[in-house]
Every structure is written in C-alpha cells, then in structure tokens.
Coordinates of C-alpha atoms in Angstrom, one line a residue:
X1 CA 0.0 0.0 0.0
X2 CA 1.7 3.2 -1.1
X3 CA 2.3 5.9 1.5
X4 CA 0.8 9.0 -0.2
X5 CA 3.0 12.0 0.2
X6 CA 1.8 15.5 1.0
X7 CA 0.0 16.9 -2.0
X8 CA -0.8 13.5 -3.5
X9 CA -4.6 13.3 -3.5
X10 CA -4.9 9.6 -4.5
X11 CA -7.5 7.9 -2.3
X12 CA -7.7 11.1 -0.2
X13 CA -11.0 13.0 -0.4
X14 CA -11.7 16.6 0.7
X15 CA -14.6 19.1 0.4
X16 CA -14.6 21.7 -2.4
X17 CA -14.4 25.2 -1.1
X18 CA -17.7 26.4 0.3
X19 CA -19.4 23.0 -0.3
X20 CA -20.5 22.9 3.3
X21 CA -20.8 26.0 5.5
X22 CA -18.5 25.9 8.5
X23 CA -21.2 27.4 10.7
X24 CA -24.0 25.2 9.7
X25 CA -26.3 23.2 12.0
X26 CA -24.0 20.1 11.8
X27 CA -20.6 21.6 11.2
X28 CA -18.0 23.9 12.7
X29 CA -14.3 24.3 11.7
X30 CA -13.2 21.5 14.1
X31 CA -15.7 19.0 12.7
X32 CA -15.0 19.7 9.0
X33 CA -12.5 17.5 7.1
X34 CA -8.9 18.3 7.5
X35 CA -7.6 19.7 4.1
X36 CA -5.3 17.3 2.3
X37 CA -2.4 19.6 2.6
X38 CA -2.8 19.6 6.4
X39 CA -2.7 15.8 6.7
X40 CA 0.9 15.5 7.4
X41 CA 1.3 13.1 10.4
X42 CA 4.0 10.5 9.5
X43 CA 4.7 7.0 10.7
X44 CA 7.0 8.5 13.4
X45 CA 4.2 10.8 14.6
X46 CA 1.8 7.9 15.1
X47 CA 4.4 5.7 16.7
X48 CA 5.4 8.5 19.0
X49 CA 1.7 9.0 19.9
X50 CA 1.3 5.4 21.0
X51 CA 4.6 5.3 22.8
X52 CA 3.7 8.4 24.7
X53 CA 0.2 7.1 25.5
X54 CA 1.3 3.6 26.5
X55 CA 4.0 4.7 28.9
X56 CA 1.9 5.8 31.9
X57 CA 1.2 4.6 35.4
X58 CA -2.1 2.8 34.8
X59 CA -0.4 0.8 31.9
X60 CA 2.5 0.0 34.3
X61 CA 0.0 -1.3 36.8
X62 CA -1.8 -3.6 34.4
X63 CA 0.6 -6.4 34.9
X64 CA 0.4 -6.0 38.7
X65 CA -3.3 -6.2 38.5
X66 CA -3.1 -9.5 36.7
X67 CA -0.5 -10.9 39.0
X68 CA -2.7 -9.9 42.0
X69 CA -5.4 -12.0 40.4
X70 CA -3.1 -15.0 40.5
X71 CA -1.2 -15.1 37.2
X72 CA 2.6 -15.4 37.1
X73 CA 4.5 -12.7 35.2
X74 CA 4.6 -14.8 31.9
X75 CA 0.9 -15.2 31.9
X76 CA 0.3 -11.5 32.7
X77 CA 2.6 -10.3 29.8
X78 CA 1.1 -12.9 27.4
X79 CA -2.4 -11.7 28.2
X80 CA -1.4 -8.0 27.7
X81 CA 0.4 -8.8 24.4
X82 CA -2.5 -10.8 23.0
X83 CA -5.0 -8.2 24.0
X84 CA -3.1 -5.4 22.2
X85 CA -2.7 -7.5 19.0
X86 CA -6.5 -8.0 19.0
X87 CA -7.4 -4.4 19.6
X88 CA -5.0 -3.3 16.9
X89 CA -7.4 -4.8 14.3
X90 CA -10.3 -2.4 14.9
X91 CA -7.8 0.4 15.4
X92 CA -6.6 0.0 11.8
X93 CA -10.0 -0.7 10.3
X94 CA -11.7 2.3 11.9
X95 CA -8.6 4.5 11.5
X96 CA -8.7 4.0 7.7
X97 CA -11.4 6.7 7.3
X98 CA -9.1 9.3 8.8
X99 CA -6.4 9.7 6.1
X100 CA -9.0 9.1 3.4
X101 CA -11.7 11.6 4.4
X102 CA -10.0 13.7 7.1
X103 CA -13.1 13.4 9.5
X104 CA -13.2 12.8 13.2
X105 CA -15.0 9.9 14.9
X106 CA -18.3 11.6 15.6
X107 CA -18.6 12.6 11.9
X108 CA -17.7 9.1 10.8
X109 CA -20.4 7.8 13.2
X110 CA -23.0 9.8 11.2
X111 CA -22.8 7.3 8.4
X112 CA -24.2 4.3 10.4
X113 CA -26.1 6.1 13.2
X114 CA -27.4 9.1 11.3
X115 CA -26.5 12.7 11.4
X116 CA -28.3 13.1 14.7
X117 CA -28.0 9.5 16.0
X118 CA -24.2 9.8 15.9
X119 CA -24.6 11.7 19.2
X120 CA -25.5 8.4 20.9
X121 CA -22.2 6.8 20.0
X122 CA -20.3 10.1 20.6
X123 CA -21.7 10.7 24.1
X124 CA -21.0 7.2 25.2
X125 CA -17.4 7.6 24.1
X126 CA -17.3 11.0 25.8
X127 CA -18.6 9.8 29.1
X128 CA -16.0 7.0 29.2
X129 CA -13.2 9.5 28.3
X130 CA -14.3 11.9 31.1
X131 CA -14.1 9.1 33.6
X132 CA -10.6 8.1 32.4
X133 CA -9.5 11.8 32.5
X134 CA -10.4 11.9 36.1
X135 CA -8.6 8.7 36.9
X136 CA -5.4 9.7 35.1
X137 CA -5.4 13.2 36.5
X138 CA -5.8 11.9 40.1
X139 CA -3.0 9.4 39.6
X140 CA -0.7 12.0 38.1
X141 CA -1.5 14.5 40.8
X142 CA -0.9 11.9 43.5
X143 CA 2.4 11.0 42.0
X144 CA 3.5 14.7 42.0
X145 CA 2.3 14.9 45.7
X146 CA 4.4 11.9 46.7
X147 CA 7.6 13.0 44.9
X148 CA 7.4 16.6 46.0
X149 CA 6.8 15.5 49.5
X150 CA 9.9 13.4 49.4
X151 CA 12.0 16.4 48.0
X152 CA 10.7 18.8 50.6
X153 CA 10.5 16.5 53.6
X154 CA 7.0 15.2 53.5
X155 CA 3.5 16.5 54.3
X156 CA 2.9 14.8 57.6
X157 CA 1.7 18.0 59.3
X158 CA -0.5 19.2 56.4
X159 CA -4.1 20.0 57.3
X160 CA -6.7 17.7 55.6
X161 CA -9.6 18.7 53.3
X162 CA -12.3 16.1 52.6
X163 CA -10.0 13.4 54.1
X164 CA -6.9 14.3 52.0
X165 CA -3.9 16.6 52.7
X166 CA -4.4 20.0 51.2
X167 CA -1.1 19.7 49.2
X168 CA -2.5 16.7 47.4
X169 CA -5.6 18.7 46.3
X170 CA -3.3 21.5 45.2
X171 CA -1.1 19.1 43.1
X172 CA -4.2 17.7 41.6
X173 CA -5.7 21.1 40.6
X174 CA -2.4 22.4 39.2
X175 CA -1.8 19.2 37.2
X176 CA -5.4 19.4 35.9
X177 CA -4.9 23.0 34.8
X178 CA -1.6 22.2 33.0
X179 CA -3.3 19.5 31.0
X180 CA -6.1 21.7 29.8
X181 CA -3.6 24.5 29.0
X182 CA -1.7 22.2 26.6
X183 CA -4.8 20.8 24.8
X184 CA -6.2 24.3 24.5
X185 CA -3.5 25.1 22.1
X186 CA -4.9 22.5 19.6
X187 CA -3.9 19.3 17.9
X188 CA -0.6 20.6 16.4
X189 CA 0.6 21.4 19.9
X190 CA -0.3 17.9 20.9
X191 CA 1.7 16.4 18.0
X192 CA 4.8 18.4 19.0
X193 CA 4.4 17.4 22.6
X194 CA 4.1 13.7 21.8
X195 CA 7.1 13.8 19.6
X196 CA 9.5 14.6 22.4
X197 CA 7.4 13.1 25.3
X198 CA 7.8 9.6 23.8
X199 CA 11.6 9.3 23.9
X200 CA 11.7 11.2 27.3
X201 CA 9.4 8.7 29.0
X202 CA 11.3 5.7 27.5
X203 CA 14.6 7.0 28.9
X204 CA 12.9 7.6 32.3
X205 CA 11.5 4.0 32.4
X206 CA 14.9 2.5 31.4
X207 CA 16.7 4.6 34.0
X208 CA 14.3 3.2 36.6
X209 CA 15.2 -0.4 35.5
X210 CA 19.0 0.3 35.6
X211 CA 18.7 2.0 39.0
X212 CA 16.8 -0.9 40.7
X213 CA 18.9 -3.5 38.9
X214 CA 22.1 -2.0 40.2
X215 CA 20.7 -1.6 43.7
X216 CA 19.4 -5.2 43.7
X217 CA 22.6 -6.7 42.2
X218 CA 20.2 -8.5 39.8
X219 CA 16.6 -9.3 40.1
X220 CA 14.6 -11.0 42.8
X221 CA 12.5 -14.1 43.1
X222 CA 9.3 -12.7 41.5
X223 CA 10.3 -14.0 38.1
X224 CA 10.6 -17.5 39.5
X225 CA 7.2 -17.4 41.3
X226 CA 4.8 -20.1 40.0
X227 CA 1.3 -19.1 38.9
X228 CA -1.3 -19.5 41.6
X229 CA -3.7 -20.5 38.8
X230 CA -1.7 -23.0 36.8
X231 CA -2.7 -23.5 33.2
X232 CA -5.9 -25.4 33.9
X233 CA -9.5 -24.4 34.4
X234 CA -8.7 -21.9 37.1
X235 CA -6.4 -20.0 34.7
X236 CA -9.0 -19.8 31.9
X237 CA -11.7 -18.5 34.2
X238 CA -9.4 -15.6 35.0
X239 CA -7.8 -15.3 31.6
X240 CA -10.8 -14.5 29.4
X241 CA -12.4 -11.7 31.5
X242 CA -8.9 -10.3 32.0
X243 CA -8.2 -10.5 28.3
X244 CA -11.4 -8.5 27.6
X245 CA -10.4 -6.0 30.3
X246 CA -7.0 -5.5 28.7
X247 CA -8.7 -5.0 25.3
X248 CA -11.0 -2.6 26.9
X249 CA -8.1 -0.5 28.1
X250 CA -7.5 0.8 24.6
X251 CA -11.0 0.0 23.1
X252 CA -11.8 3.6 23.8
X253 CA -9.1 4.7 21.3
X254 CA -10.2 2.1 18.7
X255 CA -13.4 4.1 18.3
X256 CA -12.1 7.6 18.1
X257 CA -8.8 6.8 16.4
X258 CA -10.0 8.8 13.3
X259 CA -9.6 11.9 15.5
X260 CA -5.8 11.3 15.0
X261 CA -5.6 9.5 11.7
X262 CA -7.5 12.4 10.0
X263 CA -4.1 14.2 10.2
X264 CA -2.3 11.3 8.6
X265 CA -0.2 11.7 5.4
X266 CA -1.5 8.4 4.1
X267 CA -2.7 4.9 5.0
X268 CA 0.8 3.5 5.3
X269 CA 1.6 6.1 8.0
X270 CA -1.2 5.2 10.2
X271 CA -0.9 1.4 9.7
X272 CA 2.8 1.2 10.3
X273 CA 2.8 3.8 13.0
X274 CA 0.1 2.1 15.0
X275 CA 1.4 -1.4 14.4
X276 CA 4.9 -0.3 15.6
X277 CA 3.6 1.8 18.4
X278 CA 0.8 -0.1 20.2
X279 CA 1.3 -3.9 20.7
X280 CA 5.1 -3.7 20.9
X281 CA 5.2 -0.8 23.3
X282 CA 2.5 -2.2 25.6
X283 CA 4.2 -5.6 25.7
X284 CA 7.6 -4.2 26.4
X285 CA 6.2 -1.9 29.1
X286 CA 4.6 -4.8 30.8
X287 CA 7.9 -6.7 30.8
X288 CA 9.6 -3.6 32.1
X289 CA 7.2 -3.3 35.0
X290 CA 7.6 -6.9 35.9
X291 CA 11.5 -6.7 35.9
X292 CA 11.5 -3.5 37.9
X293 CA 9.0 -4.9 40.4
X294 CA 11.2 -8.1 40.7
X295 CA 14.2 -5.9 41.5
X296 CA 12.2 -4.1 44.1
X297 CA 11.4 -7.3 45.8
X298 CA 15.1 -8.2 46.0
X299 CA 15.9 -4.8 47.5
X300 CA 13.0 -4.2 49.9
X301 CA 11.7 -7.7 50.6
X302 CA 8.3 -7.2 49.0
X303 CA 7.3 -6.3 45.4
X304 CA 6.5 -2.6 44.9
X305 CA 4.3 -2.4 41.8
X306 CA 3.7 1.4 41.9
X307 CA 6.6 3.1 40.2
X308 CA 5.9 6.4 42.1
X309 CA 6.1 4.6 45.5
X310 CA 9.3 2.8 44.3
X311 CA 11.1 6.0 43.2
X312 CA 10.1 7.8 46.4
X313 CA 12.4 5.5 48.2
X314 CA 15.5 7.0 46.7
X315 CA 17.5 9.7 48.5
X316 CA 18.8 11.4 45.4
X317 CA 17.2 14.8 44.8
X318 CA 18.1 14.7 41.2
X319 CA 16.5 11.2 40.8
X320 CA 13.4 12.4 42.5
X321 CA 13.1 15.5 40.3
X322 CA 13.7 13.5 37.1
X323 CA 11.1 11.0 38.2
X324 CA 8.7 13.9 38.9
X325 CA 9.1 15.3 35.4
X326 CA 8.8 11.8 33.9
X327 CA 5.5 11.2 35.8
X328 CA 4.3 14.6 34.6
X329 CA 5.2 14.0 31.0
X330 CA 4.0 10.4 30.9
X331 CA 0.6 11.2 32.4
X332 CA 0.0 14.3 30.4
X333 CA 0.9 12.5 27.1
X334 CA -1.7 9.8 27.6
X335 CA -4.4 11.8 29.3
X336 CA -4.6 14.5 26.7
X337 CA -4.4 12.3 23.7
X338 CA -6.6 9.5 25.0
X339 CA -9.1 11.3 27.2
X340 CA -9.5 14.9 26.1
X341 CA -9.3 14.9 22.3
X342 CA -12.2 12.5 21.8
X343 CA -14.8 14.2 24.1
X344 CA -13.8 17.6 22.8
X345 CA -14.8 16.5 19.3
X346 CA -17.8 14.5 20.6
X347 CA -19.2 17.5 22.6
X348 CA -18.6 19.7 19.6
X349 CA -20.7 17.3 17.5
X350 CA -23.5 17.6 20.0
X351 CA -23.8 21.4 19.5
X352 CA -21.5 22.6 16.7
X353 CA -22.6 26.2 16.9
X354 CA -22.0 26.5 20.6
X355 CA -19.2 24.1 21.3
X356 CA -15.9 24.1 19.5
X357 CA -12.9 21.9 20.2
X358 CA -11.5 24.1 23.0
X359 CA -14.8 24.5 24.8
X360 CA -15.3 20.7 24.6
X361 CA -11.9 20.1 26.2
X362 CA -12.8 22.5 29.1
X363 CA -16.1 20.7 29.6
X364 CA -14.3 17.4 29.7
X365 CA -11.9 18.7 32.3
X366 CA -14.8 19.8 34.6
X367 CA -16.9 16.7 34.2
X368 CA -13.9 14.5 34.7
X369 CA -13.3 16.0 38.1
X370 CA -17.0 16.1 39.2
X371 CA -17.7 12.4 38.7
X372 CA -14.6 11.3 40.8
X373 CA -14.0 8.1 38.9
X374 CA -10.7 7.3 40.6
X375 CA -12.5 5.2 43.1
X376 CA -12.8 2.5 40.3
X377 CA -9.2 1.6 40.7
X378 CA -9.5 0.6 44.4
X379 CA -9.3 -3.1 43.7
X380 CA -8.1 -5.2 40.7
X381 CA -11.6 -6.9 40.6
X382 CA -13.4 -3.6 40.4
X383 CA -10.9 -2.0 38.0
X384 CA -10.4 -4.9 35.5
X385 CA -13.7 -6.8 35.7
X386 CA -16.3 -4.1 36.5
X387 CA -14.9 -0.9 35.0
X388 CA -12.9 -2.2 32.0
X389 CA -15.3 -5.0 31.3
X390 CA -18.4 -2.8 31.2
X391 CA -16.6 -0.1 29.1
X392 CA -15.3 -2.8 26.7
X393 CA -18.7 -4.3 26.2
X394 CA -20.4 -1.0 25.3
X395 CA -17.6 0.4 23.1
X396 CA -17.1 -3.0 21.4
X397 CA -20.8 -2.8 20.3
X398 CA -20.2 0.6 18.7
X399 CA -17.0 -0.6 17.1
X400 CA -18.8 -3.5 15.5
X401 CA -21.4 -1.2 13.9
X402 CA -18.7 1.2 12.6
X403 CA -16.7 -1.5 11.0
X404 CA -19.7 -3.2 9.4
X405 CA -21.0 0.0 8.0
X406 CA -17.7 1.4 6.6
X407 CA -16.2 -1.9 5.3
X408 CA -19.1 -4.2 4.5
X409 CA -22.1 -2.0 3.8
X410 CA -20.3 1.0 2.1
X411 CA -17.1 -0.6 1.0
X412 CA -15.2 2.5 2.4
X413 CA -17.1 4.9 0.1
X414 CA -18.7 8.0 1.8
X415 CA -20.2 11.2 0.6
X416 CA -18.5 13.9 2.5
X417 CA -21.0 16.7 2.0
X418 CA -23.9 14.6 3.0
X419 CA -22.3 13.9 6.4
X420 CA -23.0 17.5 7.3
X421 CA -26.5 17.9 5.7
X422 CA -30.1 17.3 6.6
X423 CA -32.1 15.2 4.2
X424 CA -29.3 13.3 2.6
X425 CA -28.5 9.5 2.7
X426 CA -27.3 9.7 6.3
X427 CA -30.4 11.4 7.5
X428 CA -32.5 8.2 7.6
X429 CA -35.5 8.8 9.9
X430 CA -35.3 12.2 11.5
X431 CA -31.6 12.0 11.6
X432 CA -31.5 8.5 13.2
X433 CA -30.8 5.1 11.7
X434 CA -33.1 2.7 13.6
X435 CA -31.0 -0.3 12.3
X436 CA -27.9 1.0 14.1
X437 CA -29.8 1.8 17.3
X438 CA -31.3 -1.7 17.3
X439 CA -27.9 -3.3 16.7
X440 CA -26.4 -1.2 19.5
X441 CA -29.2 -2.1 22.0
X442 CA -29.1 -5.8 21.2
X443 CA -25.3 -6.0 21.1
X444 CA -25.0 -4.0 24.3
X445 CA -27.5 -6.2 26.2
X446 CA -25.7 -9.3 25.0
X447 CA -22.3 -7.8 26.0
X448 CA -23.0 -6.5 29.4
X449 CA -26.4 -8.0 30.4
X450 CA -24.7 -10.8 32.2
X451 CA -22.4 -8.6 34.3
X452 CA -21.8 -10.1 37.7
X453 CA -19.7 -9.5 40.8
X454 CA -18.4 -11.7 43.5
X455 CA -20.0 -10.9 46.9
X456 CA -18.6 -7.7 48.2
X457 CA -16.4 -7.1 45.2
X458 CA -18.6 -5.1 42.8
X459 CA -21.9 -3.5 42.1
X460 CA -23.6 -6.3 40.2
X461 CA -25.6 -9.3 41.6
X462 CA -23.7 -12.5 41.9
X463 CA -26.1 -14.3 39.5
X464 CA -25.7 -11.5 36.9
X465 CA -28.0 -8.6 35.8
X466 CA -29.7 -11.0 33.3
X467 CA -28.8 -14.4 34.7
X468 CA -29.1 -16.4 31.5
X469 CA -26.6 -14.0 29.8
X470 CA -24.0 -14.5 32.6
X471 CA -21.8 -17.0 30.5
X472 CA -21.3 -14.2 27.9
X473 CA -20.1 -11.6 30.5
X474 CA -16.5 -12.8 30.5
X475 CA -16.3 -12.1 26.7
X476 CA -18.0 -8.7 26.7
X477 CA -15.9 -6.9 24.2
X478 CA -15.9 -9.8 21.7
X479 CA -19.6 -10.4 22.1
X480 CA -20.3 -6.7 21.6
X481 CA -18.2 -6.5 18.4
X482 CA -19.5 -9.7 16.9
X483 CA -23.2 -9.4 17.7
X484 CA -23.5 -5.7 16.6
X485 CA -21.5 -6.4 13.4
X486 CA -23.6 -9.3 12.4
X487 CA -27.0 -7.7 13.2
X488 CA -26.2 -4.4 11.6
X489 CA -24.9 -6.1 8.5
X490 CA -28.0 -8.2 8.3
X491 CA -30.3 -5.2 8.7
X492 CA -28.5 -3.0 6.2
X493 CA -27.1 -5.3 3.5
X494 CA -30.4 -5.6 1.6
X495 CA -30.5 -1.8 1.2
X496 CA -26.8 -1.5 0.6
X497 CA -26.1 2.1 -0.4
X498 CA -23.3 3.1 -2.8
X499 CA -22.2 5.8 -0.3

C-alpha cells in the first residue's frame, strides 16, 4: 500500500471550497474534514503518539493487577500482548477513514447512526473519556504529591480537606490546569508534545530499570514465582475476563482513532505507526514493569508495583526531580491524547454552533473532576472486571457497527458533503438510523447484560444482571463487536447504499 505524500490526493478526499458552510447546524471548523495539505502526520508521529500514551502509570499497573489475580509474570505479559494485538485490528479498520476523508470519529459515526444519531455513540465515548480523564489526573496529581513530599521533607503535618492533605488537592488542581492549557493550544501542539514526550518517557523508564537492577545486584524471586492459577480451568476462568479487560483498556481509542488518523499523510503512515507503536510498546512496558518490580522485591523484601512509590524510596534529589518530570510528561501525554481529544470532538458534535474543540476540552476537564472516577481503581476486581469489562462491552458494540458500515455496507465509500447535511443519505428517519440503534441495543445487552460480581467485590448481583446471559459476560468486548457487526450487516445489507 503506497504511503501517499503531501499533495498526492490519490485515495484522499476533501470538500470543495464552500461546499459545506463551516457554521451550519451540523458543522464547525473543528468537525469539517482536514484539508489534504494539512494531513501530514508521519509514521513516526503515530508511533510516538502510541509510545507516549502507552508509557503511563495505569499501563504499568496492568501487569500488577493480573499478578494480583493469581497469574505469574509470563501469563500476565502474554495476556497483555495478545489483547493489544487483538485491539489493533479495529484500530486499523476504523482508522482507515481518517487519512482518506479527514473526518473525526463523531462525523464518521453519522454514516451508520445518522447525522443526529451519531450523538448516541459520541456521548457514550465522551462519558468514558471523562471518567478516564479523572482517573489519570488523580493518579498524576498523587504522583506529584508523593515525589514533591519526598523532596521537601513530607507533608505529615499538612491539614486535611475532605479526608486528603491539602497539598494533594493543590497538586491535583495544578496538574489538571496544566493538561487543559496544553490541549487548549490545539492538535498541532499535541503532535509536537508527543514527539518529544515519547523518547523522554522511555529514557525515564529504562533509567528506573537500571537503578533498581544496580541496587538489587540482579533481580529478585518474582520471576521464579509459579502461577497461583496454573494452566488449567482456574487460569482460563481468569484469563478470558482479564483479556477482555486488557482489550477494553484501549478499546476507547479504537473508536475515536480517526480523531488522530485524520491528520495522517497516508494509510501507510497510520498502519505502520500504530502497528509499531501499540502492541510492541504495551508488551515491552509490561515486561519492564515486571522486571523493575522483581528488582524491588530483592531490595525491599516485597514487590513494589507502583513506580511512584518505588522512586520515592531514593534519597537522590536529582533522581526524584527527574522522576517527577517523567510522571508529569507520561501522564499528560496519555491523558490529553486518549481522554481529552475525543470528548472535545464528541461534545462539539452535540452542539456545533455553541461548542468548539477548545470548549469541549474544558467541559471534559470539569466533568472528569466532578464524577470522581478514581474510586474505580480501588481493587483489581473492580478495575479490571467491572470498569474495564463494562466499558469494553459497550464500546465494542459501537466498534462492530462502525466496522460493518464502513467496510461491508459502504465498502469505504462515503459522501463527505452529506455527512454534514439534513435530508441526505445519512439522515435516515429524522436523523436517526433505527437499524444502528437496534444493533447497539441488542449488542449492548448481550455484551454487558450478564455482568456479575463476587459478593462484596462489585456493584452487580452474583447471578448477573440478566442471569441467562452470565456466561457471555466474560467475553463482553468480543460479544459486543461480533453481535452488533452481524446484526447491523443483516439489517443493512439488503438496502446496501453506494455511499
């Protein structure tokens, strides 16, 4: 597949000047297609984007969550590697529309859901992103609080507000404001930030590995610890819901990846960039977290999975300050790209005349704080099974509809002007495609209807929300993708449009 250079318009479509008004009911400058000459992200830009997003504290803790559930390190890394290879497929399929048409996710969703119905998919994605934004911002602020406390001698005597030391709230608020200040400058600023953030974070993570390796004189016993689950029935009962949870970790991005690929110089750029950036980086980062944790066990007698807690044990002021900057850069790089860009576009799609990209980003920041979603990370069961499992099931359902519509029903052919107009082929019934809504509802019920929790470990009944669907709950993302894909295709294939 040729990598089209800047200025080469083969297989890249754009609107003619004035073809769609930028201030119409369903358009604003942020939602209109990126002009071909402005689609200049290269393979390196996409690789750097994923490296920057993958190297963050929650990614580091994924392996620890799986080990806490009983896996050994090899099983945990295998699960993470397989999950990211699987989620790469919808990333590339949905991302194809970006370089070709220059449109963001909510505009692409207008083709299957309808010009108005796309708000259903967009708001689900936005709500998930707002929750993730809160989680990541709290984790980043807490890391800054711990490291600054170590540099300045601790916060033992600090007064508390709402059960937390006031410096922790201050770190959280300042970090929150810094994130929004960066994204407020727009996508080009994000591209430049990710370009240098990616190598900086890699160096920081490798420095942590070298430091603990030297201090330990090698690595501890963690790498030799057998699995508590073995490879029999007990393992598979944990493996499949964990695999769906690991897929769900990036299933959010598999939906709104056109928000980034719309800036791509060609298909080869996004395909190679994402393939080089996502599965390889996540697997290596999981290995890195296991090796560092193993070294910490040799040094301190117990494994320390949290990298901030581990670094805080050093007495080197330089090391603490470098770790502080690394935590800042790593958390900002993932939080802005993964959790602010999408809802900014999604909210703009809801009310194009009132909300632009910058206002959408500010709304995201406020909502992400108000819903306080960081409580979801309190236990591995709640984080992996409940939060990630529920999110994965719903977003997988939307992904199945998008893939079916773009690749099977329309064969990648879209009419750009009609995506922004009332009364065209994407208007359906009052702006809604009932077939897409039906596929979403049925797929969503099948994917998450059987959600269940062990007694005292989650919000769902032990027998499942819908008991006879309980066997499907452990495969939520896959069930959502497959069921919505098949149902939507069956409903639409008889009336296959040319665009």
